Amino acid sequence: GENVEQHPSTLSVQEGDSAVIKCTYSDSASNYFPWYKQELGKRPQLIIDIRSNVGEKKDQRIAVTLNKTAKHFSLHITETQPEDSAVYFCASDSNYQLIWGAGTKLIIKP
Amino acid sequence: SQTIHQWPATLVQPVGSPLSLECTVEGTSNPNLYWYRQAAGRGLQLLFYSVGIGQISSEVPQNLSASRPQDRQFILSSKKLLLSDSGFYLCAWSGGHEQYFGPGTRLTVT
């Protein structure tokens, strides 16, 4: 079946530095790539998404890039802050579903 | 605006007991609905999804079942819970590509 690989599984960065999380998908028909943030004990929340007709999208300190040829997409967080600490999930669409990455635990060191 | 409700928020049930979790969506019609399970520290496992009343697709064969008796109501059930059914159960809705999650039910099977 279709799958999404997400790396790294854990990422520790100094407060103020940048963080990058990468995903690779397998379904060449995928056109929608969201990123979710899940704080401890809470529901996942959509933070940014990108569609296949766009190569990059920014929203303040977060950005997502997409390389459809290579089937890669990445989440970039600049000037990280303590409230960025969470688990981040990438996904790609496949029929009526989202295929999910395994998640990245982002730790922001003070 | 759309709102998604889940109840109960927490549940402790003995092995072999039945289960019924309910999810309702407000502010939209004919949504796609999803049930996910998340084990502690793990990713999102899709259990069921529905594109309309009475239409249920199962992603993982197990002792759980789902029903959609009304357009905006999705129910997850089990006749006999297993220890392995413990986890965080999340309902989600979608009107297009984006999925929005409910607050979740934390189930502990003892």
Short mmCIF file of C-alpha atoms in Angstrom, two decimals:
data_model
loop_
_atom_site.label_atom_id
_atom_site.label_comp_id
_atom_site.label_asym_id
_atom_site.label_seq_id
_atom_site.Cartn_x
_atom_site.Cartn_y
_atom_site.Cartn_z
CA GLY A 1 0.00 0.00 0.00
CA GLU A 2 0.89 3.66 -0.08
CA ASN A 3 3.17 4.97 2.64
CA VAL A 4 4.85 8.12 3.95
CA GLU A 5 8.29 8.03 5.56
CA GLN A 6 9.17 10.79 8.02
CA HIS A 7 12.60 11.71 9.41
CA PRO A 8 13.97 12.23 11.95
CA SER A 9 11.91 10.54 14.64
CA THR A 10 13.33 12.92 17.25
CA LEU A 11 14.88 16.33 16.69
CA SER A 12 16.48 18.45 19.39
CA VAL A 13 17.40 22.05 18.57
CA GLN A 14 18.54 25.07 20.53
CA GLU A 15 15.93 27.76 21.06
CA GLY A 16 16.24 30.30 18.27
CA ASP A 17 17.72 27.83 15.78
CA SER A 18 15.89 26.34 12.80
CA ALA A 19 14.30 22.88 12.57
CA VAL A 20 13.69 20.84 9.42
CA ILE A 21 11.55 17.72 9.18
CA LYS A 22 11.45 15.69 5.97
CA CYS A 23 8.89 13.34 4.45
CA THR A 24 8.85 11.09 1.41
CA TYR A 25 5.65 9.73 -0.10
CA SER A 26 4.97 6.87 -2.49
CA ASP A 27 1.64 7.66 -4.21
CA SER A 28 2.43 9.61 -7.37
CA ALA A 29 -1.25 10.67 -7.54
CA SER A 30 -1.00 12.57 -4.23
CA ASN A 31 -1.73 16.28 -4.53
CA TYR A 32 -2.20 17.47 -0.97
CA PHE A 33 0.42 17.51 1.80
CA PRO A 34 -0.54 18.75 5.27
CA TRP A 35 1.48 19.11 8.44
CA TYR A 36 -0.03 18.66 11.89
CA LYS A 37 1.27 19.60 15.32
CA GLN A 38 0.27 17.55 18.34
CA GLU A 39 1.01 18.82 21.81
CA LEU A 40 1.13 16.35 24.67
CA GLY A 41 -2.32 14.97 25.44
CA LYS A 42 -4.02 17.09 22.79
CA ARG A 43 -5.52 16.51 19.37
CA PRO A 44 -3.40 17.00 16.20
CA GLN A 45 -3.88 20.47 14.72
CA LEU A 46 -3.33 21.45 11.09
CA ILE A 47 -0.55 24.06 10.95
CA ILE A 48 0.22 24.35 7.26
CA ASP A 49 -0.45 22.51 4.02
CA ILE A 50 0.66 22.61 0.42
CA ARG A 51 -0.86 21.47 -2.84
CA SER A 52 1.02 20.01 -5.77
CA ASN A 53 0.76 23.10 -7.95
CA VAL A 54 2.87 25.06 -5.44
CA GLY A 55 6.55 24.55 -4.61
CA GLU A 56 6.73 26.49 -1.36
CA LYS A 57 4.37 28.06 1.14
CA LYS A 58 5.16 30.24 4.17
CA ASP A 59 3.20 31.29 7.23
CA GLN A 60 5.24 33.45 9.60
CA ARG A 61 7.95 31.20 11.07
CA ILE A 62 6.88 28.00 9.34
CA ALA A 63 7.29 27.01 5.71
CA VAL A 64 6.72 23.90 3.67
CA THR A 65 8.52 22.93 0.47
CA LEU A 66 7.46 20.30 -2.06
CA ASN A 67 9.48 18.47 -4.70
CA LYS A 68 6.94 16.41 -6.66
CA THR A 69 9.56 14.88 -8.93
CA ALA A 70 11.45 13.44 -5.99
CA LYS A 71 8.26 12.89 -3.94
CA HIS A 72 9.73 14.84 -1.02
CA PHE A 73 8.25 17.54 1.15
CA SER A 74 9.67 19.29 4.19
CA LEU A 75 8.62 21.44 7.12
CA HIS A 76 10.88 24.32 8.13
CA ILE A 77 10.52 26.16 11.42
CA THR A 78 12.71 29.21 11.94
CA GLU A 79 13.57 31.01 15.19
CA THR A 80 12.25 28.12 17.25
CA GLN A 81 10.52 28.88 20.53
CA PRO A 82 9.64 26.70 23.55
CA GLU A 83 6.01 26.48 22.38
CA ASP A 84 7.19 24.73 19.21
CA SER A 85 7.95 21.63 21.31
CA ALA A 86 5.49 18.97 20.11
CA VAL A 87 5.15 15.99 17.81
CA TYR A 88 4.79 16.89 14.15
CA PHE A 89 3.10 14.64 11.59
CA CYS A 90 3.26 14.89 7.81
CA ALA A 91 0.69 13.28 5.53
CA SER A 92 -0.25 12.90 1.88
CA ASP A 93 -3.67 12.33 0.37
CA SER A 94 -4.70 9.03 -1.20
CA ASN A 95 -8.32 8.61 -2.30
CA TYR A 96 -10.48 9.71 0.67
CA GLN A 97 -7.71 9.22 3.20
CA LEU A 98 -4.55 10.81 4.50
CA ILE A 99 -1.50 8.57 4.67
CA TRP A 100 0.47 9.58 7.76
CA GLY A 101 4.12 9.72 8.63
CA ALA A 102 5.20 8.21 11.94
CA GLY A 103 5.82 11.59 13.57
CA THR A 104 8.78 13.68 14.71
CA LYS A 105 9.21 14.70 18.32
CA LEU A 106 10.66 18.21 18.31
CA ILE A 107 12.47 19.26 21.48
CA ILE A 108 13.46 22.89 21.94
CA LYS A 109 16.39 23.27 24.33
CA PRO A 110 16.52 26.52 26.35
CA SER B 1 -18.12 27.52 11.73
CA GLN B 2 -17.66 23.79 12.08
CA THR B 3 -17.31 22.02 15.43
CA ILE B 4 -16.59 18.40 16.20
CA HIS B 5 -17.54 16.77 19.50
CA GLN B 6 -16.44 13.50 21.04
CA TRP B 7 -17.50 11.84 24.22
CA PRO B 8 -16.62 10.65 26.71
CA ALA B 9 -13.28 12.39 27.22
CA THR B 10 -11.87 9.55 29.31
CA LEU B 11 -13.00 6.00 29.89
CA VAL B 12 -11.74 3.08 31.96
CA GLN B 13 -13.23 -0.27 31.01
CA PRO B 14 -12.50 -3.88 32.01
CA VAL B 15 -11.38 -6.46 29.47
CA GLY B 16 -14.36 -8.11 27.80
CA SER B 17 -16.74 -5.20 28.33
CA PRO B 18 -18.50 -3.40 25.45
CA LEU B 19 -17.58 0.00 24.08
CA SER B 20 -19.43 2.84 22.43
CA LEU B 21 -17.74 6.12 21.49
CA GLU B 22 -19.67 8.87 19.77
CA CYS B 23 -18.61 11.68 17.48
CA THR B 24 -20.79 14.45 16.07
CA VAL B 25 -20.02 17.30 13.72
CA GLU B 26 -21.82 20.64 13.53
CA GLY B 27 -21.83 23.31 10.88
CA THR B 28 -21.31 21.19 7.79
CA SER B 29 -23.19 18.62 5.78
CA ASN B 30 -22.10 15.33 4.20
CA PRO B 31 -18.62 15.35 5.74
CA ASN B 32 -16.18 12.49 5.38
CA LEU B 33 -15.69 11.03 8.86
CA TYR B 34 -12.78 9.10 10.30
CA TRP B 35 -11.87 7.12 13.42
CA TYR B 36 -8.22 6.91 14.41
CA ARG B 37 -6.44 5.23 17.30
CA GLN B 38 -3.18 6.45 18.76
CA ALA B 39 -1.24 4.24 21.16
CA ALA B 40 0.88 6.02 23.75
CA GLY B 41 3.85 7.72 22.07
CA ARG B 42 2.90 6.40 18.66
CA GLY B 43 1.44 7.62 15.38
CA LEU B 44 -2.09 7.76 13.97
CA GLN B 45 -3.71 4.48 12.94
CA LEU B 46 -6.76 4.84 10.71
CA LEU B 47 -9.49 2.45 11.86
CA PHE B 48 -12.57 3.40 9.80
CA TYR B 49 -13.73 6.07 7.43
CA SER B 50 -17.11 6.97 5.99
CA VAL B 51 -18.05 9.05 2.95
CA GLY B 52 -21.80 8.94 3.65
CA ILE B 53 -24.60 7.54 5.79
CA GLY B 54 -24.30 3.77 6.13
CA GLN B 55 -21.01 3.71 4.15
CA ILE B 56 -18.14 2.42 6.29
CA SER B 57 -14.69 1.36 5.14
CA SER B 58 -12.53 -0.63 7.54
CA GLU B 59 -8.79 -0.27 7.40
CA VAL B 60 -7.73 -2.70 10.11
CA PRO B 61 -9.45 -6.05 10.81
CA GLN B 62 -10.08 -6.25 14.55
CA ASN B 63 -12.76 -6.43 17.19
CA LEU B 64 -14.01 -2.89 16.55
CA SER B 65 -16.86 -1.73 14.33
CA ALA B 66 -18.20 1.64 13.23
CA SER B 67 -21.58 2.97 12.21
CA ARG B 68 -22.90 6.20 10.75
CA PRO B 69 -26.60 6.35 11.55
CA GLN B 70 -26.91 10.05 10.65
CA ASP B 71 -25.04 12.40 8.33
CA ARG B 72 -23.00 14.02 11.10
CA GLN B 73 -22.80 11.18 13.63
CA PHE B 74 -20.11 8.51 13.73
CA ILE B 75 -20.01 5.76 16.36
CA LEU B 76 -17.19 3.38 17.25
CA SER B 77 -18.17 0.17 19.01
CA SER B 78 -16.83 -3.07 20.37
CA LYS B 79 -18.64 -6.05 21.83
CA LYS B 80 -15.64 -7.20 23.90
CA LEU B 81 -12.66 -4.99 24.63
CA LEU B 82 -9.09 -6.30 24.62
CA LEU B 83 -6.15 -4.91 26.58
CA SER B 84 -4.63 -3.86 23.25
CA ASP B 85 -7.62 -1.57 22.61
CA SER B 86 -6.24 0.96 25.09
CA GLY B 87 -5.30 4.25 23.46
CA PHE B 88 -6.36 7.71 22.39
CA TYR B 89 -9.32 7.56 20.01
CA LEU B 90 -9.69 10.47 17.66
CA CYS B 91 -12.59 11.28 15.38
CA ALA B 92 -11.96 13.58 12.43
CA TRP B 93 -14.04 15.21 9.72
CA SER B 94 -13.19 16.46 6.28
CA GLY B 95 -15.04 18.57 3.73
CA GLY B 96 -12.28 18.38 1.18
CA HIS B 97 -8.67 17.44 1.79
CA GLU B 98 -8.11 18.93 5.23
CA GLN B 99 -8.97 16.80 8.23
CA TYR B 100 -9.99 18.33 11.55
CA PHE B 101 -9.81 16.32 14.73
CA GLY B 102 -12.11 16.11 17.71
CA PRO B 103 -10.75 16.39 21.27
CA GLY B 104 -10.37 12.62 21.58
CA THR B 105 -11.32 9.89 24.04
CA ARG B 106 -8.62 8.37 26.20
CA LEU B 107 -9.53 4.70 26.74
CA THR B 108 -7.83 2.50 29.29
CA VAL B 109 -8.72 -1.18 29.26
CA THR B 110 -7.87 -2.87 32.58
#
